[in-house]
Amino acid sequence: MELVIASDHAGFELKAEIIEHLNTNHAAWQVTDMGPFDDKSVDYPIYAHMVARSVAADDTTHGILICGSGLGMSMMANRFLGVRAALCTTPEMAALSRQHNRANLLCLGARILSSEENRKIVDKWMETEFSADPRHLRRIDLMDLLITR
């Protein structure tokens, strides 16, 4: 499976750490860095758009977005039909986002938690499978059905 990752300038350093961590600990995943490639100021919606578009286009693609708080990235990513971006601040939230909501995009706040805490969240998110319980499937279908334009 493929995982696409991007950040803004605030998340640039954490993104590099997360990519290294993914390549070491989750080597079965093909990780694609969608930028930015330096820590100069950038507009987060552009990077969130690139990752969310990739996730929306392919059921086997997942994503990670990192900004200062994770809020802006999650707001932009969730504008795409089929994207279920979860801003997680604990490993428990990461597990539940995958088990119950079939989250396909993880958002992290580089200024909110330490690198170690964010790596634990990434690990839990990457290792947790969707439960496929009919009630969760029904609710996920409703999210797409009830989306407003």
PDB file of C-alpha atoms in Angstrom:
ATOM      1  CA  MET A   1       0.000   0.000   0.000  1.00  0.00           C
ATOM      2  CA  GLU A   2       1.023   3.562  -0.583  1.00  0.00           C
ATOM      3  CA  LEU A   3       1.257   6.337   1.966  1.00  0.00           C
ATOM      4  CA  VAL A   4       1.584   9.957   0.857  1.00  0.00           C
ATOM      5  CA  ILE A   5       2.834  12.543   3.326  1.00  0.00           C
ATOM      6  CA  ALA A   6       3.169  16.319   3.342  1.00  0.00           C
ATOM      7  CA  SER A   7       3.474  19.183   5.774  1.00  0.00           C
ATOM      8  CA  ASP A   8       3.707  22.913   5.949  1.00  0.00           C
ATOM      9  CA  HIS A   9       6.760  24.764   7.240  1.00  0.00           C
ATOM     10  CA  ALA A  10       5.733  24.195  10.884  1.00  0.00           C
ATOM     11  CA  GLY A  11       5.571  20.443  10.337  1.00  0.00           C
ATOM     12  CA  PHE A  12       8.613  20.134   8.080  1.00  0.00           C
ATOM     13  CA  GLU A  13      11.025  18.819  10.730  1.00  0.00           C
ATOM     14  CA  LEU A  14       8.504  16.345  12.170  1.00  0.00           C
ATOM     15  CA  LYS A  15       7.658  15.154   8.636  1.00  0.00           C
ATOM     16  CA  ALA A  16      11.308  14.212   8.066  1.00  0.00           C
ATOM     17  CA  GLU A  17      11.368  12.310  11.365  1.00  0.00           C
ATOM     18  CA  ILE A  18       8.093  10.522  10.578  1.00  0.00           C
ATOM     19  CA  ILE A  19       9.304   9.499   7.101  1.00  0.00           C
ATOM     20  CA  GLU A  20      12.475   8.024   8.591  1.00  0.00           C
ATOM     21  CA  HIS A  21      10.390   6.256  11.249  1.00  0.00           C
ATOM     22  CA  LEU A  22       7.996   4.861   8.619  1.00  0.00           C
ATOM     23  CA  ASN A  23      10.814   3.606   6.418  1.00  0.00           C
ATOM     24  CA  THR A  24      12.403   1.857   9.410  1.00  0.00           C
ATOM     25  CA  ASN A  25       9.306   0.507  11.172  1.00  0.00           C
ATOM     26  CA  HIS A  26       6.646   0.191   8.469  1.00  0.00           C
ATOM     27  CA  ALA A  27       8.742  -0.825   5.477  1.00  0.00           C
ATOM     28  CA  ALA A  28       5.849  -2.628   3.761  1.00  0.00           C
ATOM     29  CA  TRP A  29       4.396   0.779   2.938  1.00  0.00           C
ATOM     30  CA  GLN A  30       5.665   2.801  -0.022  1.00  0.00           C
ATOM     31  CA  VAL A  31       6.104   6.334   1.364  1.00  0.00           C
ATOM     32  CA  THR A  32       5.924   9.303  -0.998  1.00  0.00           C
ATOM     33  CA  ASP A  33       6.961  12.744   0.269  1.00  0.00           C
ATOM     34  CA  MET A  34       4.796  15.400  -1.401  1.00  0.00           C
ATOM     35  CA  GLY A  35       6.675  18.322   0.146  1.00  0.00           C
ATOM     36  CA  PRO A  36       7.618  20.867   1.025  1.00  0.00           C
ATOM     37  CA  PHE A  37      11.302  20.152   0.684  1.00  0.00           C
ATOM     38  CA  ASP A  38      12.604  22.928   2.918  1.00  0.00           C
ATOM     39  CA  ASP A  39      11.303  24.864   5.917  1.00  0.00           C
ATOM     40  CA  LYS A  40      10.434  28.103   4.103  1.00  0.00           C
ATOM     41  CA  SER A  41       6.923  29.409   4.783  1.00  0.00           C
ATOM     42  CA  VAL A  42       4.235  27.757   2.645  1.00  0.00           C
ATOM     43  CA  ASP A  43       0.439  27.698   2.512  1.00  0.00           C
ATOM     44  CA  TYR A  44      -0.831  24.479   4.107  1.00  0.00           C
ATOM     45  CA  PRO A  45      -3.997  24.165   1.931  1.00  0.00           C
ATOM     46  CA  ILE A  46      -1.848  23.465  -1.137  1.00  0.00           C
ATOM     47  CA  TYR A  47      -0.120  20.487   0.503  1.00  0.00           C
ATOM     48  CA  ALA A  48      -3.303  19.212   2.139  1.00  0.00           C
ATOM     49  CA  HIS A  49      -4.989  19.364  -1.271  1.00  0.00           C
ATOM     50  CA  MET A  50      -2.264  17.289  -2.940  1.00  0.00           C
ATOM     51  CA  VAL A  51      -2.386  14.553  -0.299  1.00  0.00           C
ATOM     52  CA  ALA A  52      -6.181  14.483   0.057  1.00  0.00           C
ATOM     53  CA  ARG A  53      -6.621  14.314  -3.722  1.00  0.00           C
ATOM     54  CA  SER A  54      -4.296  11.295  -3.850  1.00  0.00           C
ATOM     55  CA  VAL A  55      -6.159   9.562  -1.010  1.00  0.00           C
ATOM     56  CA  ALA A  56      -9.567  10.315  -2.555  1.00  0.00           C
ATOM     57  CA  ALA A  57      -8.477   8.903  -5.922  1.00  0.00           C
ATOM     58  CA  ASP A  58      -7.286   5.493  -4.689  1.00  0.00           C
ATOM     59  CA  ASP A  59      -8.703   3.255  -1.954  1.00  0.00           C
ATOM     60  CA  THR A  60      -5.279   1.738  -1.309  1.00  0.00           C
ATOM     61  CA  THR A  61      -3.594   5.089  -0.694  1.00  0.00           C
ATOM     62  CA  HIS A  62      -3.433   6.540   2.797  1.00  0.00           C
ATOM     63  CA  GLY A  63      -1.960   9.821   3.920  1.00  0.00           C
ATOM     64  CA  ILE A  64      -0.362  11.798   6.713  1.00  0.00           C
ATOM     65  CA  LEU A  65      -0.500  15.587   6.963  1.00  0.00           C
ATOM     66  CA  ILE A  66       1.455  17.650   9.486  1.00  0.00           C
ATOM     67  CA  CYS A  67       1.127  21.315  10.354  1.00  0.00           C
ATOM     68  CA  GLY A  68       1.563  23.284  13.564  1.00  0.00           C
ATOM     69  CA  SER A  69      -1.718  22.190  15.146  1.00  0.00           C
ATOM     70  CA  GLY A  70      -3.073  19.676  12.628  1.00  0.00           C
ATOM     71  CA  LEU A  71      -6.284  21.692  12.452  1.00  0.00           C
ATOM     72  CA  GLY A  72      -5.813  23.457   9.131  1.00  0.00           C
ATOM     73  CA  MET A  73      -4.647  20.315   7.381  1.00  0.00           C
ATOM     74  CA  SER A  74      -7.603  18.291   8.684  1.00  0.00           C
ATOM     75  CA  MET A  75     -10.101  20.979   7.671  1.00  0.00           C
ATOM     76  CA  MET A  76      -8.772  21.098   4.119  1.00  0.00           C
ATOM     77  CA  ALA A  77      -8.432  17.328   3.726  1.00  0.00           C
ATOM     78  CA  ASN A  78     -11.976  16.615   4.880  1.00  0.00           C
ATOM     79  CA  ARG A  79     -13.377  18.690   2.019  1.00  0.00           C
ATOM     80  CA  PHE A  80     -12.693  15.752  -0.319  1.00  0.00           C
ATOM     81  CA  LEU A  81     -15.377  13.115  -0.861  1.00  0.00           C
ATOM     82  CA  GLY A  82     -14.103   9.777   0.437  1.00  0.00           C
ATOM     83  CA  VAL A  83     -11.399  11.271   2.634  1.00  0.00           C
ATOM     84  CA  ARG A  84     -11.728  10.595   6.330  1.00  0.00           C
ATOM     85  CA  ALA A  85      -8.969  12.685   7.880  1.00  0.00           C
ATOM     86  CA  ALA A  86      -8.500  12.269  11.613  1.00  0.00           C
ATOM     87  CA  LEU A  87      -6.629  14.755  13.767  1.00  0.00           C
ATOM     88  CA  CYS A  88      -5.261  12.535  16.522  1.00  0.00           C
ATOM     89  CA  THR A  89      -3.547  13.585  19.736  1.00  0.00           C
ATOM     90  CA  THR A  90      -3.384  10.186  21.435  1.00  0.00           C
ATOM     91  CA  PRO A  91      -2.710   6.625  20.293  1.00  0.00           C
ATOM     92  CA  GLU A  92      -6.232   5.738  21.453  1.00  0.00           C
ATOM     93  CA  MET A  93      -7.724   8.334  19.098  1.00  0.00           C
ATOM     94  CA  ALA A  94      -5.582   6.927  16.290  1.00  0.00           C
ATOM     95  CA  ALA A  95      -6.824   3.385  16.944  1.00  0.00           C
ATOM     96  CA  LEU A  96     -10.471   4.441  17.121  1.00  0.00           C
ATOM     97  CA  SER A  97     -10.177   6.542  13.972  1.00  0.00           C
ATOM     98  CA  ARG A  98      -9.071   3.426  12.086  1.00  0.00           C
ATOM     99  CA  GLN A  99     -11.299   0.841  13.840  1.00  0.00           C
ATOM    100  CA  HIS A 100     -14.571   2.768  13.804  1.00  0.00           C
ATOM    101  CA  ASN A 101     -14.178   5.480  11.156  1.00  0.00           C
ATOM    102  CA  ARG A 102     -11.814   3.797   8.692  1.00  0.00           C
ATOM    103  CA  ALA A 103      -9.663   6.924   8.674  1.00  0.00           C
ATOM    104  CA  ASN A 104      -7.509   7.022   5.588  1.00  0.00           C
ATOM    105  CA  LEU A 105      -5.615  10.196   6.421  1.00  0.00           C
ATOM    106  CA  LEU A 106      -3.878  11.034   9.710  1.00  0.00           C
ATOM    107  CA  CYS A 107      -3.307  14.650  10.730  1.00  0.00           C
ATOM    108  CA  LEU A 108      -0.702  15.619  13.309  1.00  0.00           C
ATOM    109  CA  GLY A 109       0.222  18.817  15.125  1.00  0.00           C
ATOM    110  CA  ALA A 110       3.974  19.369  15.286  1.00  0.00           C
ATOM    111  CA  ARG A 111       3.591  22.138  17.880  1.00  0.00           C
ATOM    112  CA  ILE A 112       1.117  20.231  20.043  1.00  0.00           C
ATOM    113  CA  LEU A 113       2.930  17.003  20.879  1.00  0.00           C
ATOM    114  CA  SER A 114       6.517  15.819  21.054  1.00  0.00           C
ATOM    115  CA  SER A 115       8.105  13.853  18.226  1.00  0.00           C
ATOM    116  CA  GLU A 116       7.976  10.728  20.376  1.00  0.00           C
ATOM    117  CA  GLU A 117       4.257  11.151  21.074  1.00  0.00           C
ATOM    118  CA  ASN A 118       3.562  11.723  17.376  1.00  0.00           C
ATOM    119  CA  ARG A 119       5.535   8.588  16.426  1.00  0.00           C
ATOM    120  CA  LYS A 120       3.429   6.533  18.869  1.00  0.00           C
ATOM    121  CA  ILE A 121       0.277   7.899  17.248  1.00  0.00           C
ATOM    122  CA  VAL A 122       1.616   7.040  13.780  1.00  0.00           C
ATOM    123  CA  ASP A 123       2.488   3.498  14.897  1.00  0.00           C
ATOM    124  CA  LYS A 124      -0.953   2.891  16.384  1.00  0.00           C
ATOM    125  CA  TRP A 125      -2.665   4.336  13.302  1.00  0.00           C
ATOM    126  CA  MET A 126      -0.566   2.269  10.905  1.00  0.00           C
ATOM    127  CA  GLU A 127      -1.066  -0.970  12.863  1.00  0.00           C
ATOM    128  CA  THR A 128      -4.815  -0.705  13.477  1.00  0.00           C
ATOM    129  CA  GLU A 129      -7.275  -2.307  11.080  1.00  0.00           C
ATOM    130  CA  PHE A 130     -10.856  -1.308  10.350  1.00  0.00           C
ATOM    131  CA  SER A 131     -13.329  -3.474  12.247  1.00  0.00           C
ATOM    132  CA  ALA A 132     -15.786  -3.762   9.301  1.00  0.00           C
ATOM    133  CA  ASP A 133     -18.656  -3.929  11.799  1.00  0.00           C
ATOM    134  CA  PRO A 134     -21.909  -3.251   9.883  1.00  0.00           C
ATOM    135  CA  ARG A 135     -22.761  -0.254  12.101  1.00  0.00           C
ATOM    136  CA  HIS A 136     -19.420   1.366  11.254  1.00  0.00           C
ATOM    137  CA  LEU A 137     -19.834   0.636   7.537  1.00  0.00           C
ATOM    138  CA  ARG A 138     -23.298   2.200   7.626  1.00  0.00           C
ATOM    139  CA  ARG A 139     -21.996   5.334   9.337  1.00  0.00           C
ATOM    140  CA  ILE A 140     -19.085   5.716   6.913  1.00  0.00           C
ATOM    141  CA  ASP A 141     -21.504   5.415   3.989  1.00  0.00           C
ATOM    142  CA  LEU A 142     -23.670   8.088   5.605  1.00  0.00           C
ATOM    143  CA  MET A 143     -20.719  10.474   5.827  1.00  0.00           C
ATOM    144  CA  ASP A 144     -20.358  10.387   2.034  1.00  0.00           C
ATOM    145  CA  LEU A 145     -24.102  10.388   1.401  1.00  0.00           C
ATOM    146  CA  LEU A 146     -24.777  13.398   3.628  1.00  0.00           C
ATOM    147  CA  ILE A 147     -21.877  15.541   2.441  1.00  0.00           C
ATOM    148  CA  THR A 148     -23.069  19.008   1.445  1.00  0.00           C
ATOM    149  CA  ARG A 149     -21.824  20.960  -1.493  1.00  0.00           C
TER     150      ARG A 149
END
